[in-house]
PDB file of C-alpha atoms in Angstrom:
ATOM      1  CA  UNK A1378      36.301 -27.318  15.175  1.00 79.00           C
ATOM      2  CA  UNK A1379      34.036 -28.582  12.412  1.00 93.00           C
ATOM      3  CA  UNK A1380      30.339 -27.973  12.882  1.00 96.00           C
ATOM      4  CA  UNK A1381      27.278 -30.188  12.603  1.00 97.00           C
ATOM      5  CA  UNK A1382      23.929 -29.880  10.865  1.00 97.00           C
ATOM      6  CA  UNK A1383      20.810 -32.002  11.095  1.00 98.00           C
ATOM      7  CA  UNK A1384      20.419 -34.407   8.191  1.00 97.00           C
ATOM      8  CA  UNK A1385      17.168 -36.121   9.216  1.00 97.00           C
ATOM      9  CA  UNK A1386      14.605 -36.394  12.012  1.00 98.00           C
ATOM     10  CA  UNK A1387      12.110 -38.928  13.336  1.00 98.00           C
ATOM     11  CA  UNK A1388       9.674 -39.318  16.211  1.00 98.00           C
ATOM     12  CA  UNK A1389       7.433 -41.839  17.917  1.00 98.00           C
ATOM     13  CA  UNK A1390       4.856 -41.776  20.703  1.00 97.00           C
ATOM     14  CA  UNK A1391       3.190 -44.585  22.651  1.00 97.00           C
ATOM     15  CA  UNK A1392      -0.308 -45.634  21.688  1.00 92.00           C
ATOM     16  CA  UNK A1393      -2.101 -44.869  24.967  1.00 96.00           C
ATOM     17  CA  UNK A1394      -3.682 -41.411  24.845  1.00 97.00           C
ATOM     18  CA  UNK A1395      -4.552 -39.788  28.193  1.00 97.00           C
ATOM     19  CA  UNK A1396      -6.893 -36.798  28.053  1.00 97.00           C
ATOM     20  CA  UNK A1397      -7.615 -34.130  30.624  1.00 97.00           C
ATOM     21  CA  UNK A1398     -11.046 -35.723  31.026  1.00 96.00           C
ATOM     22  CA  UNK A1399      -9.334 -38.976  31.971  1.00 96.00           C
ATOM     23  CA  UNK A1400      -7.381 -37.175  34.681  1.00 96.00           C
ATOM     24  CA  UNK A1401     -10.571 -35.694  36.093  1.00 94.00           C
ATOM     25  CA  UNK A1402     -11.460 -39.228  37.232  1.00 94.00           C
ATOM     26  CA  UNK A1403      -8.126 -39.651  39.058  1.00 93.00           C
ATOM     27  CA  UNK A1404      -7.438 -36.360  40.842  1.00 94.00           C
ATOM     28  CA  UNK A1405      -9.288 -33.163  41.741  1.00 92.00           C
ATOM     29  CA  UNK A1406      -8.763 -31.225  38.529  1.00 94.00           C
ATOM     30  CA  UNK A1407     -10.593 -30.208  35.365  1.00 95.00           C
ATOM     31  CA  UNK A1408      -9.971 -29.880  31.660  1.00 96.00           C
ATOM     32  CA  UNK A1409     -10.477 -26.112  31.878  1.00 95.00           C
ATOM     33  CA  UNK A1410      -8.011 -25.747  34.762  1.00 95.00           C
ATOM     34  CA  UNK A1411      -5.276 -27.797  33.057  1.00 96.00           C
ATOM     35  CA  UNK A1412      -5.722 -26.132  29.676  1.00 96.00           C
ATOM     36  CA  UNK A1413      -5.732 -22.570  31.004  1.00 95.00           C
ATOM     37  CA  UNK A1414      -2.623 -23.038  33.143  1.00 93.00           C
ATOM     38  CA  UNK A1415      -0.493 -25.308  30.964  1.00 95.00           C
ATOM     39  CA  UNK A1416      -1.909 -25.519  27.445  1.00 96.00           C
ATOM     40  CA  UNK A1417      -2.017 -29.320  27.682  1.00 97.00           C
ATOM     41  CA  UNK A1418      -5.021 -31.262  26.366  1.00 97.00           C
ATOM     42  CA  UNK A1419      -3.657 -34.807  25.958  1.00 97.00           C
ATOM     43  CA  UNK A1420      -0.465 -36.779  26.529  1.00 97.00           C
ATOM     44  CA  UNK A1421       0.828 -40.176  25.374  1.00 98.00           C
ATOM     45  CA  UNK A1422       1.689 -42.843  27.945  1.00 97.00           C
ATOM     46  CA  UNK A1423       3.296 -46.232  27.544  1.00 97.00           C
ATOM     47  CA  UNK A1424       0.622 -48.878  27.972  1.00 93.00           C
ATOM     48  CA  UNK A1425       0.939 -52.378  29.358  1.00 90.00           C
ATOM     49  CA  UNK A1426       3.781 -54.232  27.663  1.00 90.00           C
ATOM     50  CA  UNK A1427       4.993 -51.093  25.846  1.00 93.00           C
ATOM     51  CA  UNK A1428       8.601 -50.056  26.469  1.00 95.00           C
ATOM     52  CA  UNK A1429      10.330 -46.767  25.859  1.00 96.00           C
ATOM     53  CA  UNK A1430      13.137 -48.750  24.186  1.00 96.00           C
ATOM     54  CA  UNK A1431      10.743 -49.773  21.406  1.00 97.00           C
ATOM     55  CA  UNK A1432       9.471 -46.203  21.027  1.00 98.00           C
ATOM     56  CA  UNK A1433      13.065 -44.934  20.914  1.00 98.00           C
ATOM     57  CA  UNK A1434      14.078 -47.448  18.244  1.00 98.00           C
ATOM     58  CA  UNK A1435      11.142 -46.474  16.040  1.00 98.00           C
ATOM     59  CA  UNK A1436      12.014 -42.770  16.244  1.00 98.00           C
ATOM     60  CA  UNK A1437      15.676 -43.528  15.463  1.00 98.00           C
ATOM     61  CA  UNK A1438      14.813 -45.693  12.456  1.00 98.00           C
ATOM     62  CA  UNK A1439      12.652 -42.932  11.043  1.00 98.00           C
ATOM     63  CA  UNK A1440      15.454 -40.404  11.501  1.00 98.00           C
ATOM     64  CA  UNK A1441      17.944 -42.663   9.709  1.00 98.00           C
ATOM     65  CA  UNK A1442      15.489 -43.189   6.861  1.00 98.00           C
ATOM     66  CA  UNK A1443      14.782 -39.463   6.600  1.00 97.00           C
ATOM     67  CA  UNK A1444      18.513 -38.733   6.524  1.00 97.00           C
ATOM     68  CA  UNK A1445      19.313 -41.463   4.002  1.00 98.00           C
ATOM     69  CA  UNK A1446      22.037 -42.732   6.337  1.00 98.00           C
ATOM     70  CA  UNK A1447      22.695 -46.392   7.125  1.00 97.00           C
ATOM     71  CA  UNK A1448      23.392 -47.677  10.660  1.00 98.00           C
ATOM     72  CA  UNK A1449      26.928 -48.617   9.582  1.00 97.00           C
ATOM     73  CA  UNK A1450      27.721 -44.938   8.950  1.00 97.00           C
ATOM     74  CA  UNK A1451      26.918 -43.799  12.507  1.00 98.00           C
ATOM     75  CA  UNK A1452      29.954 -42.690  14.501  1.00 97.00           C
ATOM     76  CA  UNK A1453      28.292 -42.158  17.894  1.00 98.00           C
ATOM     77  CA  UNK A1454      24.903 -42.529  19.556  1.00 98.00           C
ATOM     78  CA  UNK A1455      23.595 -40.533  22.519  1.00 98.00           C
ATOM     79  CA  UNK A1456      20.211 -41.000  24.159  1.00 98.00           C
ATOM     80  CA  UNK A1457      19.170 -38.106  26.384  1.00 98.00           C
ATOM     81  CA  UNK A1458      16.849 -39.513  29.052  1.00 98.00           C
ATOM     82  CA  UNK A1459      16.079 -39.671  32.765  1.00 97.00           C
ATOM     83  CA  UNK A1460      13.774 -42.689  32.401  1.00 96.00           C
ATOM     84  CA  UNK A1461      15.466 -45.521  30.483  1.00 96.00           C
ATOM     85  CA  UNK A1462      13.965 -48.999  30.789  1.00 95.00           C
ATOM     86  CA  UNK A1463      17.129 -50.060  32.628  1.00 92.00           C
ATOM     87  CA  UNK A1464      20.025 -48.113  34.111  1.00 92.00           C
ATOM     88  CA  UNK A1465      22.374 -50.823  32.879  1.00 95.00           C
ATOM     89  CA  UNK A1466      22.447 -51.551  30.020  1.00 96.00           C
ATOM     90  CA  UNK A1467      21.873 -47.997  28.902  1.00 97.00           C
ATOM     91  CA  UNK A1468      19.154 -47.069  26.440  1.00 98.00           C
ATOM     92  CA  UNK A1469      21.853 -46.188  23.913  1.00 98.00           C
ATOM     93  CA  UNK A1470      23.510 -49.595  24.209  1.00 98.00           C
ATOM     94  CA  UNK A1471      20.202 -51.335  23.599  1.00 97.00           C
ATOM     95  CA  UNK A1472      19.567 -49.008  20.659  1.00 98.00           C
ATOM     96  CA  UNK A1473      22.962 -50.000  19.251  1.00 98.00           C
ATOM     97  CA  UNK A1474      21.890 -53.640  19.296  1.00 97.00           C
ATOM     98  CA  UNK A1475      18.419 -52.964  17.925  1.00 97.00           C
ATOM     99  CA  UNK A1476      19.639 -50.865  14.983  1.00 98.00           C
ATOM    100  CA  UNK A1477      22.845 -52.774  14.309  1.00 97.00           C
ATOM    101  CA  UNK A1478      25.079 -49.756  14.858  1.00 97.00           C
ATOM    102  CA  UNK A1479      28.853 -50.392  14.676  1.00 96.00           C
ATOM    103  CA  UNK A1480      30.344 -51.926  17.807  1.00 96.00           C
ATOM    104  CA  UNK A1481      33.424 -49.699  17.756  1.00 96.00           C
ATOM    105  CA  UNK A1482      31.612 -46.403  18.449  1.00 95.00           C
ATOM    106  CA  UNK A1483      30.544 -44.754  21.735  1.00 97.00           C
ATOM    107  CA  UNK A1484      26.888 -45.243  22.676  1.00 98.00           C
ATOM    108  CA  UNK A1485      25.727 -43.826  26.004  1.00 98.00           C
ATOM    109  CA  UNK A1486      22.883 -42.116  27.871  1.00 98.00           C
ATOM    110  CA  UNK A1487      22.985 -38.497  28.998  1.00 98.00           C
ATOM    111  CA  UNK A1488      20.962 -37.050  31.872  1.00 97.00           C
ATOM    112  CA  UNK A1489      20.361 -33.317  31.765  1.00 97.00           C
ATOM    113  CA  UNK A1490      16.584 -33.585  32.239  1.00 97.00           C
ATOM    114  CA  UNK A1491      14.576 -31.406  29.862  1.00 97.00           C
ATOM    115  CA  UNK A1492      17.724 -29.789  28.430  1.00 98.00           C
ATOM    116  CA  UNK A1493      19.165 -33.217  27.611  1.00 98.00           C
ATOM    117  CA  UNK A1494      18.750 -33.090  23.836  1.00 98.00           C
ATOM    118  CA  UNK A1495      20.719 -29.843  23.576  1.00 98.00           C
ATOM    119  CA  UNK A1496      23.463 -31.143  25.881  1.00 98.00           C
ATOM    120  CA  UNK A1497      23.603 -34.227  23.659  1.00 98.00           C
ATOM    121  CA  UNK A1498      23.859 -32.173  20.449  1.00 98.00           C
ATOM    122  CA  UNK A1499      26.856 -30.266  21.788  1.00 98.00           C
ATOM    123  CA  UNK A1500      28.464 -33.501  23.013  1.00 98.00           C
ATOM    124  CA  UNK A1501      27.865 -35.145  19.636  1.00 98.00           C
ATOM    125  CA  UNK A1502      29.529 -32.234  17.844  1.00 97.00           C
ATOM    126  CA  UNK A1503      32.644 -32.807  19.961  1.00 96.00           C
ATOM    127  CA  UNK A1504      32.591 -36.584  19.439  1.00 97.00           C
ATOM    128  CA  UNK A1505      32.223 -36.433  15.675  1.00 97.00           C
ATOM    129  CA  UNK A1506      35.185 -34.094  15.402  1.00 95.00           C
ATOM    130  CA  UNK A1507      37.291 -36.988  16.720  1.00 93.00           C
ATOM    131  CA  UNK A1508      35.554 -39.743  14.741  1.00 93.00           C
ATOM    132  CA  UNK A1509      36.323 -41.142  11.287  1.00 93.00           C
ATOM    133  CA  UNK A1510      32.569 -41.563  10.799  1.00 95.00           C
ATOM    134  CA  UNK A1511      30.837 -38.228  10.335  1.00 95.00           C
ATOM    135  CA  UNK A1512      27.231 -39.056  11.182  1.00 98.00           C
ATOM    136  CA  UNK A1513      25.801 -39.147  14.698  1.00 98.00           C
ATOM    137  CA  UNK A1514      22.477 -40.257  16.164  1.00 98.00           C
ATOM    138  CA  UNK A1515      21.010 -38.038  18.899  1.00 98.00           C
ATOM    139  CA  UNK A1516      17.788 -39.102  20.615  1.00 98.00           C
ATOM    140  CA  UNK A1517      15.621 -37.639  23.361  1.00 98.00           C
ATOM    141  CA  UNK A1518      13.352 -40.256  24.936  1.00 98.00           C
ATOM    142  CA  UNK A1519      11.265 -40.403  28.096  1.00 98.00           C
ATOM    143  CA  UNK A1520       8.860 -42.723  29.903  1.00 97.00           C
ATOM    144  CA  UNK A1521       7.771 -40.211  32.535  1.00 97.00           C
ATOM    145  CA  UNK A1522       4.406 -41.878  33.151  1.00 96.00           C
ATOM    146  CA  UNK A1523       6.112 -44.541  35.254  1.00 93.00           C
ATOM    147  CA  UNK A1524       7.574 -41.961  37.682  1.00 94.00           C
ATOM    148  CA  UNK A1525       4.380 -39.973  38.219  1.00 95.00           C
ATOM    149  CA  UNK A1526       2.697 -39.646  41.589  1.00 94.00           C
ATOM    150  CA  UNK A1527      -0.950 -40.045  40.620  1.00 94.00           C
ATOM    151  CA  UNK A1528      -2.047 -38.417  43.884  1.00 92.00           C
ATOM    152  CA  UNK A1529      -0.189 -35.183  43.108  1.00 93.00           C
ATOM    153  CA  UNK A1530      -2.457 -33.113  40.888  1.00 90.00           C
ATOM    154  CA  UNK A1531       0.260 -30.514  40.407  1.00 90.00           C
ATOM    155  CA  UNK A1532       2.541 -32.904  38.510  1.00 94.00           C
ATOM    156  CA  UNK A1533       0.482 -35.839  37.209  1.00 95.00           C
ATOM    157  CA  UNK A1534      -1.258 -33.596  34.674  1.00 95.00           C
ATOM    158  CA  UNK A1535       1.976 -32.406  33.080  1.00 96.00           C
ATOM    159  CA  UNK A1536       4.039 -35.275  31.772  1.00 97.00           C
ATOM    160  CA  UNK A1537       3.946 -37.540  28.748  1.00 97.00           C
ATOM    161  CA  UNK A1538       6.056 -40.198  27.057  1.00 98.00           C
ATOM    162  CA  UNK A1539       7.700 -40.199  23.643  1.00 98.00           C
ATOM    163  CA  UNK A1540      10.903 -40.053  21.636  1.00 98.00           C
ATOM    164  CA  UNK A1541      12.402 -37.738  19.044  1.00 98.00           C
ATOM    165  CA  UNK A1542      15.583 -38.400  17.096  1.00 98.00           C
ATOM    166  CA  UNK A1543      17.976 -36.550  14.815  1.00 98.00           C
ATOM    167  CA  UNK A1544      20.784 -37.728  12.553  1.00 98.00           C
ATOM    168  CA  UNK A1545      23.492 -35.085  12.397  1.00 98.00           C
ATOM    169  CA  UNK A1546      26.411 -34.717  10.016  1.00 98.00           C
ATOM    170  CA  UNK A1547      29.797 -33.176  10.811  1.00 97.00           C
ATOM    171  CA  UNK A1548      31.606 -31.389   7.998  1.00 95.00           C
ATOM    172  CA  UNK A1549      34.534 -29.007   7.629  1.00 94.00           C
ATOM    173  CA  UNK A1550      33.461 -25.414   7.144  1.00 94.00           C
ATOM    174  CA  UNK A1551      30.072 -25.836   8.746  1.00 96.00           C
ATOM    175  CA  UNK A1552      29.246 -23.589  11.719  1.00 94.00           C
ATOM    176  CA  UNK A1553      29.127 -24.907  15.251  1.00 95.00           C
ATOM    177  CA  UNK A1554      25.750 -25.144  16.989  1.00 96.00           C
ATOM    178  CA  UNK A1555      27.265 -22.569  19.369  1.00 96.00           C
ATOM    179  CA  UNK A1556      25.708 -24.232  22.400  1.00 97.00           C
ATOM    180  CA  UNK A1557      25.236 -22.187  25.543  1.00 97.00           C
ATOM    181  CA  UNK A1558      24.762 -24.630  28.421  1.00 98.00           C
ATOM    182  CA  UNK A1559      24.595 -24.283  32.186  1.00 97.00           C
ATOM    183  CA  UNK A1560      23.524 -25.855  35.441  1.00 97.00           C
ATOM    184  CA  UNK A1561      22.947 -24.973  39.076  1.00 96.00           C
ATOM    185  CA  UNK A1562      22.656 -27.843  41.513  1.00 96.00           C
ATOM    186  CA  UNK A1563      19.252 -27.780  43.180  1.00 94.00           C
ATOM    187  CA  UNK A1564      17.453 -30.824  44.607  1.00 91.00           C
ATOM    188  CA  UNK A1565      14.440 -28.913  45.900  1.00 90.00           C
ATOM    189  CA  UNK A1566      12.660 -27.318  42.935  1.00 92.00           C
ATOM    190  CA  UNK A1567      12.487 -30.388  40.697  1.00 93.00           C
ATOM    191  CA  UNK A1568      13.448 -33.832  41.946  1.00 91.00           C
ATOM    192  CA  UNK A1569      13.254 -37.484  40.885  1.00 90.00           C
ATOM    193  CA  UNK A1570      14.812 -39.688  43.587  1.00 89.00           C
ATOM    194  CA  UNK A1571      16.659 -42.886  42.751  1.00 81.00           C
ATOM    195  CA  UNK A1572      15.530 -46.371  43.823  1.00 74.00           C
ATOM    196  CA  UNK A1573      17.636 -46.372  47.012  1.00 69.00           C
ATOM    197  CA  UNK A1574      16.892 -42.811  48.127  1.00 67.00           C
ATOM    198  CA  UNK A1575      14.566 -43.891  50.920  1.00 72.00           C
ATOM    199  CA  UNK A1576      11.606 -42.105  49.340  1.00 77.00           C
ATOM    200  CA  UNK A1577       9.237 -42.885  46.449  1.00 79.00           C
ATOM    201  CA  UNK A1578      10.790 -42.551  42.982  1.00 87.00           C
ATOM    202  CA  UNK A1579       8.266 -39.979  41.805  1.00 92.00           C
ATOM    203  CA  UNK A1580       8.682 -36.571  40.222  1.00 91.00           C
ATOM    204  CA  UNK A1581       8.327 -33.809  42.799  1.00 91.00           C
ATOM    205  CA  UNK A1582       8.214 -30.181  41.722  1.00 92.00           C
ATOM    206  CA  UNK A1583       7.603 -26.743  43.150  1.00 92.00           C
ATOM    207  CA  UNK A1584       5.680 -25.443  40.166  1.00 87.00           C
ATOM    208  CA  UNK A1585       5.679 -21.723  40.924  1.00 92.00           C
ATOM    209  CA  UNK A1586       9.418 -21.566  41.544  1.00 94.00           C
ATOM    210  CA  UNK A1587      10.203 -23.680  38.486  1.00 94.00           C
ATOM    211  CA  UNK A1588       8.013 -21.384  36.386  1.00 92.00           C
ATOM    212  CA  UNK A1589       9.951 -18.358  37.657  1.00 94.00           C
ATOM    213  CA  UNK A1590      13.251 -20.078  36.864  1.00 95.00           C
ATOM    214  CA  UNK A1591      12.072 -20.900  33.342  1.00 95.00           C
ATOM    215  CA  UNK A1592      10.923 -17.392  32.436  1.00 94.00           C
ATOM    216  CA  UNK A1593      14.361 -16.104  33.440  1.00 95.00           C
ATOM    217  CA  UNK A1594      16.357 -18.902  31.770  1.00 96.00           C
ATOM    218  CA  UNK A1595      14.666 -18.783  28.362  1.00 97.00           C
ATOM    219  CA  UNK A1596      15.485 -15.164  27.407  1.00 96.00           C
ATOM    220  CA  UNK A1597      18.970 -15.508  28.881  1.00 97.00           C
ATOM    221  CA  UNK A1598      19.643 -18.467  26.593  1.00 98.00           C
ATOM    222  CA  UNK A1599      18.195 -16.715  23.554  1.00 97.00           C
ATOM    223  CA  UNK A1600      20.303 -13.599  24.177  1.00 97.00           C
ATOM    224  CA  UNK A1601      23.487 -15.598  24.749  1.00 98.00           C
ATOM    225  CA  UNK A1602      23.092 -17.694  21.590  1.00 98.00           C
ATOM    226  CA  UNK A1603      22.418 -14.606  19.480  1.00 97.00           C
ATOM    227  CA  UNK A1604      25.422 -12.855  21.013  1.00 97.00           C
ATOM    228  CA  UNK A1605      27.710 -15.841  20.466  1.00 96.00           C
ATOM    229  CA  UNK A1606      26.658 -16.280  16.827  1.00 96.00           C
ATOM    230  CA  UNK A1607      26.494 -12.592  15.967  1.00 96.00           C
ATOM    231  CA  UNK A1608      22.870 -12.992  14.889  1.00 95.00           C
ATOM    232  CA  UNK A1609      19.655 -11.142  15.620  1.00 95.00           C
ATOM    233  CA  UNK A1610      16.212 -12.591  16.244  1.00 94.00           C
ATOM    234  CA  UNK A1611      15.309 -11.624  12.677  1.00 94.00           C
ATOM    235  CA  UNK A1612      18.094 -13.888  11.363  1.00 95.00           C
ATOM    236  CA  UNK A1613      16.435 -16.941  12.931  1.00 97.00           C
ATOM    237  CA  UNK A1614      14.049 -18.911  10.725  1.00 96.00           C
ATOM    238  CA  UNK A1615      12.356 -20.739  13.599  1.00 97.00           C
ATOM    239  CA  UNK A1616      12.334 -20.736  17.391  1.00 98.00           C
ATOM    240  CA  UNK A1617      11.887 -24.073  19.171  1.00 98.00           C
ATOM    241  CA  UNK A1618      11.253 -23.932  22.904  1.00 98.00           C
ATOM    242  CA  UNK A1619      11.039 -26.817  25.357  1.00 98.00           C
ATOM    243  CA  UNK A1620       7.352 -27.648  25.650  1.00 97.00           C
ATOM    244  CA  UNK A1621       6.870 -27.402  29.409  1.00 96.00           C
ATOM    245  CA  UNK A1622       4.134 -24.806  29.656  1.00 95.00           C
ATOM    246  CA  UNK A1623       2.394 -22.815  26.932  1.00 95.00           C
ATOM    247  CA  UNK A1624       2.555 -19.650  29.050  1.00 94.00           C
ATOM    248  CA  UNK A1625       6.364 -19.786  29.201  1.00 95.00           C
ATOM    249  CA  UNK A1626       6.511 -19.983  25.404  1.00 96.00           C
ATOM    250  CA  UNK A1627       4.007 -17.151  25.054  1.00 96.00           C
ATOM    251  CA  UNK A1628       6.129 -14.888  27.266  1.00 95.00           C
ATOM    252  CA  UNK A1629       9.198 -15.501  25.086  1.00 95.00           C
ATOM    253  CA  UNK A1630       7.178 -14.905  21.931  1.00 96.00           C
ATOM    254  CA  UNK A1631       5.998 -11.543  23.223  1.00 95.00           C
ATOM    255  CA  UNK A1632       9.431 -10.492  24.452  1.00 95.00           C
ATOM    256  CA  UNK A1633      11.120 -11.126  21.094  1.00 95.00           C
ATOM    257  CA  UNK A1634       8.067 -10.261  18.985  1.00 95.00           C
ATOM    258  CA  UNK A1635       8.269 -13.603  17.227  1.00 96.00           C
ATOM    259  CA  UNK A1636       5.669 -13.851  14.439  1.00 96.00           C
ATOM    260  CA  UNK A1637       3.318 -16.886  14.438  1.00 94.00           C
ATOM    261  CA  UNK A1638       5.039 -18.462  11.446  1.00 95.00           C
ATOM    262  CA  UNK A1639       8.324 -18.641  13.380  1.00 96.00           C
ATOM    263  CA  UNK A1640       7.354 -20.670  16.440  1.00 96.00           C
ATOM    264  CA  UNK A1641       5.386 -23.796  17.244  1.00 95.00           C
ATOM    265  CA  UNK A1642       3.621 -25.432  20.167  1.00 96.00           C
ATOM    266  CA  UNK A1643       2.727 -29.120  20.353  1.00 97.00           C
ATOM    267  CA  UNK A1644       2.348 -29.233  24.135  1.00 97.00           C
ATOM    268  CA  UNK A1645      -1.422 -29.587  23.727  1.00 97.00           C
ATOM    269  CA  UNK A1646      -0.930 -33.092  22.314  1.00 97.00           C
ATOM    270  CA  UNK A1647       2.186 -34.350  24.105  1.00 98.00           C
ATOM    271  CA  UNK A1648       2.447 -32.518  27.418  1.00 97.00           C
ATOM    272  CA  UNK A1649       5.937 -32.153  28.871  1.00 98.00           C
ATOM    273  CA  UNK A1650       8.108 -34.961  27.484  1.00 98.00           C
ATOM    274  CA  UNK A1651      11.368 -33.695  29.003  1.00 97.00           C
ATOM    275  CA  UNK A1652      14.354 -34.606  26.785  1.00 98.00           C
ATOM    276  CA  UNK A1653      12.042 -35.728  23.965  1.00 98.00           C
ATOM    277  CA  UNK A1654      10.316 -32.353  23.758  1.00 98.00           C
ATOM    278  CA  UNK A1655      12.605 -30.426  21.384  1.00 98.00           C
ATOM    279  CA  UNK A1656      13.297 -33.279  18.918  1.00 98.00           C
ATOM    280  CA  UNK A1657       9.556 -34.056  18.759  1.00 98.00           C
ATOM    281  CA  UNK A1658       8.955 -30.469  17.638  1.00 98.00           C
ATOM    282  CA  UNK A1659      11.803 -30.584  15.109  1.00 98.00           C
ATOM    283  CA  UNK A1660      10.434 -33.787  13.582  1.00 98.00           C
ATOM    284  CA  UNK A1661       6.901 -32.421  13.273  1.00 98.00           C
ATOM    285  CA  UNK A1662       8.107 -29.171  11.711  1.00 97.00           C
ATOM    286  CA  UNK A1663      10.246 -31.034   9.194  1.00 96.00           C
ATOM    287  CA  UNK A1664       7.377 -33.324   8.248  1.00 96.00           C
ATOM    288  CA  UNK A1665       5.134 -30.306   7.739  1.00 96.00           C
ATOM    289  CA  UNK A1666       7.739 -28.701   5.476  1.00 95.00           C
ATOM    290  CA  UNK A1667       8.083 -25.684   7.741  1.00 96.00           C
ATOM    291  CA  UNK A1668      11.802 -26.291   8.243  1.00 94.00           C
ATOM    292  CA  UNK A1669      14.270 -28.035   5.969  1.00 92.00           C
ATOM    293  CA  UNK A1670      17.573 -27.599   4.115  1.00 94.00           C
ATOM    294  CA  UNK A1671      19.144 -24.282   5.041  1.00 93.00           C
ATOM    295  CA  UNK A1672      16.767 -23.548   7.919  1.00 96.00           C
ATOM    296  CA  UNK A1673      18.304 -21.887  10.959  1.00 96.00           C
ATOM    297  CA  UNK A1674      16.605 -22.855  14.250  1.00 97.00           C
ATOM    298  CA  UNK A1675      17.241 -21.398  17.689  1.00 98.00           C
ATOM    299  CA  UNK A1676      16.355 -24.045  20.281  1.00 98.00           C
ATOM    300  CA  UNK A1677      16.091 -23.459  24.032  1.00 98.00           C
ATOM    301  CA  UNK A1678      15.628 -25.951  26.861  1.00 98.00           C
ATOM    302  CA  UNK A1679      15.425 -25.802  30.648  1.00 97.00           C
ATOM    303  CA  UNK A1680      14.702 -28.303  33.380  1.00 95.00           C
ATOM    304  CA  UNK A1681      15.674 -30.232  36.469  1.00 95.00           C
ATOM    305  CA  UNK A1682      19.195 -30.077  37.750  1.00 93.00           C
ATOM    306  CA  UNK A1683      18.693 -27.198  37.343  1.00 96.00           C
ATOM    307  CA  UNK A1684      19.859 -27.132  33.723  1.00 98.00           C
ATOM    308  CA  UNK A1685      19.411 -24.758  30.826  1.00 98.00           C
ATOM    309  CA  UNK A1686      20.731 -24.396  27.331  1.00 98.00           C
ATOM    310  CA  UNK A1687      20.341 -22.989  23.864  1.00 98.00           C
ATOM    311  CA  UNK A1688      21.900 -23.503  20.453  1.00 98.00           C
ATOM    312  CA  UNK A1689      21.580 -22.473  16.831  1.00 98.00           C
ATOM    313  CA  UNK A1690      20.822 -25.535  14.708  1.00 96.00           C
ATOM    314  CA  UNK A1691      20.999 -25.649  10.931  1.00 96.00           C
ATOM    315  CA  UNK A1692      19.591 -28.263   8.552  1.00 96.00           C
ATOM    316  CA  UNK A1693      21.863 -29.755   5.927  1.00 92.00           C
TER     317      UNK A1693
END
C-alpha cells in the first residue's frame, strides 16, 4: 500500500477566551488549582453566533493554502469530531459545500473522541490508495463548550473549542503512517450521552481512572509504533501527544528521556480540544518552523470510547 505524508496544515480557534480566573466566578476552583493539576491557563470557546463549522472551514482553507493544493484536487475529506453543529448533515458534508470540494468524493465525520485525528489519518491513507485523486483533507474539530456541565468543576475547567487541519498526499514508495489503533468499550469512565439518552447531554468523566488509563496507553502506543516501524525514540524528530493534561505528557517525556526541543505543549492556551488537539499542535509547530519537509513525528492520542492510537507521520 502506498503511504501518505502531510503536505500542509492549518488551524483556527474561536474568539472567546475563557481564563481560569473566569472559571473562579462560576465554580469552586482557583487558577492555582487548575494550573497545578492540568497545566491549563486559558481555553477558547465559541461565542454567541459562532459555529464550529465556520472555525473548521477556516482551518481547512489555511491547510489547503499551506499545501498549495486546490479544492478540486481533494480525493476525500474526513472530519474527526464528537460535536458537529448537526448530526445530519455531517460536518464534512458542510465543509465540502463551503470549500467547493468535488461532489464525487467521500466526505464524512469520524467519532473516535480524542484519538479521532489519528483514526482519520489511517482511514484517509486507505481511501487515497483507492482514489484517482491523491490529496486528502483531514480535520479535527470540536465545540466542547456546548456539552459542558458548568456545575461540574472536575470537567468544566478542562475543555476548549477549536479546529486543526492537514492536507495529506499519497504517493508510491512513501512509508505508511503505521497506525496502531485500539478501543475498549467503556461507558463509565468518559461519557457524552446522546439527545435521547434520558439524561443531560454533558461530558461526564471519572478523572482519576481516565488519568490512569492515559498513562498506560501513551507508552504502549509509543512502543508499538516504534516496534512496527523498526525505529527508536532517537529516530523521531518530534513527539506530539494529545493535550489532555500536562502531567500525562511530562510522564511520557521522562520515560523516554525526550529532550525539550523534541516535544511541545500548548494545553496552557487551548485546554483539551479532543480531536482537534493533535492537528492544532502540528499546525503551530509547522508555523514556528520546528517541523517541516522531512520531519518524522510520532503522534499519540487517547480518549473516550475508550480509544487509543499512535502513528509515525512524515512531512512531504
